[in-house]
Each structure stands twice: as C-alpha cells, then as structure tokens.
Amino acid sequence: MNNFNEMYKKKLKSPDEIAELMQDGFVCASPICSGEPFDIVQSIAKRSAEGKVHDVEIDGLLTLPGPDYLKPEFYDKIKHVSYFLGPGSRKGAQSGQFDYIPANYSDIPSILCSRKLDVCLLNVSPMDKHGYFSMGAYGCVGPAILRSAKHVFVEVNKYMPRTHGENIVHISQVEALCENDRPLPELAVTEPSEDEKKMGSMIAELIPDGATIQLGIGAVAGAIGKALINKKDLGIHTEMFSDSMVDLIEAGVVTNERKNIYRGRTVSAFCYGSRRVYDFIDDNPGVEMLPVDYVNDPYVIAQMDNFISVNSGMEVDFLGQVSAESIGPMPFSGSGGQFDYVKGARLSKGGRSFIAMNSTAKNGTISKIKPMLTPGAAVTTHKNEVDAIVTEYGVAVLKGHSVRERTKSLINIAHPKFRDELAFEAKKMNILI
Ligand code: COA
C-alpha cells in the first residue's frame, strides 16, 4: 500500500465530522452543478440549524435543487451568494434572500478568490495510484478556489468521471474527505420544437465547415447542435459541454482538426447533460476540462478563426441590447459566458455570434422583440457588441447597422402578430418615419 492510500485513510471522515471543522463566519465556495459535494453541504446545514456554527456563507453558481441550505427554512441560517442563478437558487434570489453577484463567467474565479475564501468544497472522482482526484465534470472555478481557500474538503464519488485537463486535486492538498456515491445531476435531453429546429437550420447555414463552435445553455442552443450534423471538421471550444456535442463528435462532424489552439481536442469548462455525456468524457483524451478563466477568456476565444457562438436571450430592444438573465427586474439566471463569447467571436477572424430565441414568450402572449427593454432588465449583451439575432422568422444582422436598420430587421423577425405594434412604436420613437 503506498503512502497516498495511508494519507487517504487518515483524512477520511464522515460528512458530519467534516462539518465540525467549520467555524463561525466561514466563507465556502463550490463549483458549478455536479461540483457541489452534497453530503458535506447537508452536514454544514444541519450543524447550522443546530446552532453549532453561525454565519456560514456558501457561494456557488448554477446551483441545483436538493441541498437543504437553499430551502426557505435555512434562509436565516446560511448565507448563499450566487454568480449564476440555477433552479436551486432562483426562488431565494427572487425573494431577496440570496445575494447575486453579476459577473462574466470568465471573471468569476478571480472575483471568488478576492473574497478571501475559507473553504473550498469539491465533488471529485476516486483517487488514482498517484494520489490524484479528478474534478471530472468541471474545471470551472475549481482550480482557482482549490488554490485560494485555506481549507479543502472533498467528497469522493465513484460516479464522477476522471477527465483530462487542468482539473486535478492531489490528496496532499486535501484537509478532509468523505465518500458519497451519489449519481451526478443530469440535464434532461428534450426534442427541439419545430421553431427551434428552424432556428437551428438557419444558423447552421451560416456556419462554415472548419468553424469552432460554442453552444450556450437553454433549449434553442441544444437544437443548433442537431442542425449541424452535415457539417465537416468542426471544432468545439465551449463553456458547457452537453449531449448534442457528443452526437456531433460521434458522427464525425467534430474533428477539432482545424482549430488554431488545442488542435484535435474539445475544450470545455464544465459538463452538464445526461449520464451518456459523463461517460463520454470519462478518461477521454479528446476532451480537455479546463478552468473557466482560461476557456472563456475572450482573448483565448479570439485565437480561433471562424469562431461561432450561439446563445439565447429573454428579450432584445431596437438598439440590439440583449437581456438574457432577468425578466424585467426579476433575476432569472446570470450573464454566464454570453458576453465572453460574443466578445471573443467578435475578435476572432471570421467569427460570428448569434443570439437565438423564440419570437414570443408565455404562450405567444409576449413579444421578445421590444422597442425598449422592460424597465429593470439587465443588459447581458451590449448594443455595440451584438452581432445577429435569430428567431423562427429569420436572422437579423445588427452589427454595423444603424438603429433604423436594426429596428427594421428586428421587426421583420418578430412574430407577425406583433409587427404592426412594433412599427407603430418605432414611429413614435422617431426611429422609423
Ligand atoms: N418575458 C417574460 N418571460 C420570459 C421572457 C420574456 N421576454 N423570455 C423568457 N421568459 C420566461 C419563459 O416563459 C420561461 O418561463 P417558464 O419557466 O415559466 O416557462 C423562462 O422565462 C425561461 O425562458 P426560456 O426561453 O425557456 O429559457 P431557456 O431555458 O431557453 O434559457 C436563457 C434561456 C436566456 C435564460 C439562458 O440561455 C440563459 O440563462 N442565458 C444567459 C447565460 C448565457 O447565455 N450563457 C452562455 C454560455 S452557456
């Protein structure tokens, strides 16, 4: 038995014993989705509820439902700070209980570290013979918080894949660990609607063979993946790796051979999909799971020619300002990497960025194309950075066009039942005469 196994045994504790190491006022951080160690945060919540530790803060992003500390009965016991609201944190943020820090995803590692972290909480793969755990499904903020926190607590999970990339943790860096074989959270694969398929095909027509792609979060971005099945030699450099990308790799559409950097390999900052995706990335030398401050850095993205970014939005106004993170003043998600990719694609030779969204929301009752953003809506993509907006009715290229031209193109891709009303408003605003 080597020394690492001895170290492992000495550090192995129960989740409750790990929670006993928490002190009043400790600030903890965890990576995205499957990166959060479930049993450890449950024990921290329990200890807080018992009044044995006070004023603990847990920071995270795209947090999923499940852990007790996100439930209303814990609002006054644990502080939660989110950098991107997920289904687990949305309600708490909307009711003013959780704090939300607006940030581009590429900046989150450095912002988190500047907040003087006490504890890094990670969910990791089993240890290998060299004493290394893999963060598996994520790079994300993992390497940054690992290095800046004073205490590192990990949960070892046999379902966490072991991936290649810059996302390893050595047993010597860990203060305490527990074991918990809990299946990783999965994102249901949904069949794209007819409208989403239309948007997918329109965008696919504008993507050249050999392009490197990023597909964002949400139903529309998933549909684009399916529409790319007849392309050749695509590359993937993306924040989120998901099911549709596995389809493209397995079909031979993605070879990564024409990428300027990381040639031959898919690069991602985290994976969220079905179990099939987690199995696909397991010990796969063709996939690099890297820290998000590198993956989403616009200057890194810009190094790849013909970089195509596809993301989604909640609403867009006549200027081309896109809100993708709030419904009016009500926070919904976060900036994520949308601006990182819009900017990176803009700087890439031959690069394009598309914001694709259904023309309406709420069963067709609301137009997502608006004269002005709803008061309080957060601007995710700035009017000077936006490239093209896509709905099921077409593509409106805004980059380099006047406000009048932008307005006309946007009205043309609005749902027909809203076009007259939008034109009327544009006239009132002296944009159309
Ligand atoms: N007015 C009112 N409600 C609206 C709306 C609008 N203009 N647009 C959307 N909504 C509602 C929808 O009806 C839906 O409500 P429901 O949950 O009650 O059905 C909800 O908001 C979510 O909208 P939907 O279009 O289904 O979201 P999605 O899952 O396709 O995700 C974004 C779209 C924009 C929320 C998502 O892409 C996002 O968070 N983007 C920001 C980050 C980003 O782009 N990152 C890129 C790299 S991964």
mmCIF file of C-alpha atoms and ligand atoms in Angstrom, residues 84 214-220 239-240 270 296 310-315 323-328 332-338 341 358 360-363 366-368 370 374 380, ligand 1:
data_model
loop_
_atom_site.group_PDB
_atom_site.id
_atom_site.type_symbol
_atom_site.label_atom_id
_atom_site.label_comp_id
_atom_site.label_asym_id
_atom_site.label_seq_id
_atom_site.Cartn_x
_atom_site.Cartn_y
_atom_site.Cartn_z
ATOM 1 C CA PHE A 84 -25.448 32.480 -11.813
ATOM 2 C CA GLN A 214 -19.730 27.297 -28.637
ATOM 3 C CA LEU A 215 -23.324 26.439 -27.812
ATOM 4 C CA GLY A 216 -24.914 28.034 -24.758
ATOM 5 C CA ILE A 217 -27.443 26.971 -22.212
ATOM 6 C CA GLY A 218 -31.150 26.594 -23.000
ATOM 7 C CA ALA A 219 -33.431 24.818 -25.427
ATOM 8 C CA VAL A 220 -32.523 26.775 -28.563
ATOM 9 C CA GLU A 239 -18.261 26.725 -21.661
ATOM 10 C CA MET A 240 -20.827 23.953 -21.309
ATOM 11 C CA PHE A 270 -17.972 22.129 -17.433
ATOM 12 C CA ASN A 296 -13.996 31.845 -21.532
ATOM 13 C CA VAL A 310 -24.697 30.595 -30.232
ATOM 14 C CA ASN A 311 -26.538 31.732 -27.117
ATOM 15 C CA SER A 312 -30.061 32.634 -26.125
ATOM 16 C CA GLY A 313 -31.913 35.625 -24.728
ATOM 17 C CA MET A 314 -35.064 36.750 -22.937
ATOM 18 C CA GLU A 315 -35.634 39.958 -24.888
ATOM 19 C CA SER A 323 -31.254 40.729 -21.836
ATOM 20 C CA ALA A 324 -30.589 37.053 -21.176
ATOM 21 C CA GLU A 325 -30.635 36.941 -17.408
ATOM 22 C CA SER A 326 -33.703 38.646 -15.966
ATOM 23 C CA ILE A 327 -37.392 39.038 -16.614
ATOM 24 C CA GLY A 328 -37.595 42.790 -16.206
ATOM 25 C CA PHE A 332 -33.592 34.669 -13.642
ATOM 26 C CA SER A 333 -30.126 33.273 -14.389
ATOM 27 C CA GLY A 334 -26.958 35.313 -14.910
ATOM 28 C CA SER A 335 -24.603 36.675 -17.514
ATOM 29 C CA GLY A 336 -22.737 33.372 -17.616
ATOM 30 C CA GLY A 337 -20.366 33.311 -20.533
ATOM 31 C CA GLN A 338 -22.630 35.082 -23.003
ATOM 32 C CA TYR A 341 -18.254 34.532 -26.242
ATOM 33 C CA ASN A 358 -38.277 32.207 -29.898
ATOM 34 C CA THR A 360 -42.520 35.166 -28.234
ATOM 35 C CA ALA A 361 -42.757 34.033 -24.608
ATOM 36 C CA LYS A 362 -45.604 32.971 -22.350
ATOM 37 C CA ASN A 363 -47.607 31.017 -24.930
ATOM 38 C CA ILE A 366 -45.344 38.477 -25.156
ATOM 39 C CA SER A 367 -43.006 39.578 -27.935
ATOM 40 C CA LYS A 368 -39.350 39.032 -27.085
ATOM 41 C CA LYS A 370 -39.342 45.086 -27.810
ATOM 42 C CA THR A 374 -38.547 46.074 -19.868
ATOM 43 C CA THR A 380 -26.236 40.884 -20.987
HETATM 44 N N1 COA B 1 -40.761 37.902 -20.790
HETATM 45 C C1 COA B 1 -41.286 37.152 -19.819
HETATM 46 N N2 COA B 1 -40.912 35.887 -19.574
HETATM 47 C C2 COA B 1 -39.977 35.359 -20.360
HETATM 48 C C3 COA B 1 -39.370 36.078 -21.411
HETATM 49 C C4 COA B 1 -39.811 37.412 -21.612
HETATM 50 N N3 COA B 1 -39.285 38.149 -22.576
HETATM 51 N N4 COA B 1 -38.471 35.280 -22.010
HETATM 52 C C5 COA B 1 -38.497 34.111 -21.400
HETATM 53 N N5 COA B 1 -39.397 34.155 -20.385
HETATM 54 C C6 COA B 1 -39.714 33.070 -19.459
HETATM 55 C C7 COA B 1 -40.152 31.818 -20.191
HETATM 56 O O1 COA B 1 -41.537 31.812 -20.438
HETATM 57 C C8 COA B 1 -39.746 30.753 -19.195
HETATM 58 O O2 COA B 1 -40.689 30.737 -18.140
HETATM 59 P P1 COA B 1 -41.222 29.355 -17.539
HETATM 60 O O3 COA B 1 -40.003 28.770 -16.902
HETATM 61 O O4 COA B 1 -42.268 29.805 -16.579
HETATM 62 O O5 COA B 1 -41.725 28.580 -18.702
HETATM 63 C C9 COA B 1 -38.457 31.297 -18.597
HETATM 64 O O6 COA B 1 -38.523 32.700 -18.772
HETATM 65 C C10 COA B 1 -37.195 30.753 -19.273
HETATM 66 O O7 COA B 1 -37.233 31.054 -20.646
HETATM 67 P P2 COA B 1 -36.715 30.029 -21.747
HETATM 68 O O8 COA B 1 -36.740 30.745 -23.037
HETATM 69 O O9 COA B 1 -37.439 28.731 -21.648
HETATM 70 O O10 COA B 1 -35.237 29.780 -21.222
HETATM 71 P P3 COA B 1 -34.102 28.796 -21.692
HETATM 72 O O11 COA B 1 -34.049 27.643 -20.788
HETATM 73 O O12 COA B 1 -34.178 28.529 -23.164
HETATM 74 O O13 COA B 1 -32.818 29.707 -21.386
HETATM 75 C C11 COA B 1 -31.816 31.850 -21.116
HETATM 76 C C12 COA B 1 -32.672 30.957 -21.994
HETATM 77 C C13 COA B 1 -31.644 33.165 -21.834
HETATM 78 C C14 COA B 1 -32.480 32.067 -19.758
HETATM 79 C C15 COA B 1 -30.443 31.160 -20.905
HETATM 80 O O14 COA B 1 -29.848 30.941 -22.144
HETATM 81 C C16 COA B 1 -29.509 31.988 -20.038
HETATM 82 O O15 COA B 1 -29.588 31.948 -18.828
HETATM 83 N N6 COA B 1 -28.577 32.729 -20.684
HETATM 84 C C17 COA B 1 -27.626 33.596 -20.011
HETATM 85 C C18 COA B 1 -26.261 32.968 -19.930
HETATM 86 C C19 COA B 1 -25.677 32.573 -21.259
HETATM 87 O O16 COA B 1 -26.132 32.914 -22.329
HETATM 88 N N7 COA B 1 -24.601 31.831 -21.170
HETATM 89 C C20 COA B 1 -23.896 31.390 -22.364
HETATM 90 C C21 COA B 1 -22.916 30.363 -22.177
HETATM 91 S S1 COA B 1 -23.559 28.794 -21.538
#
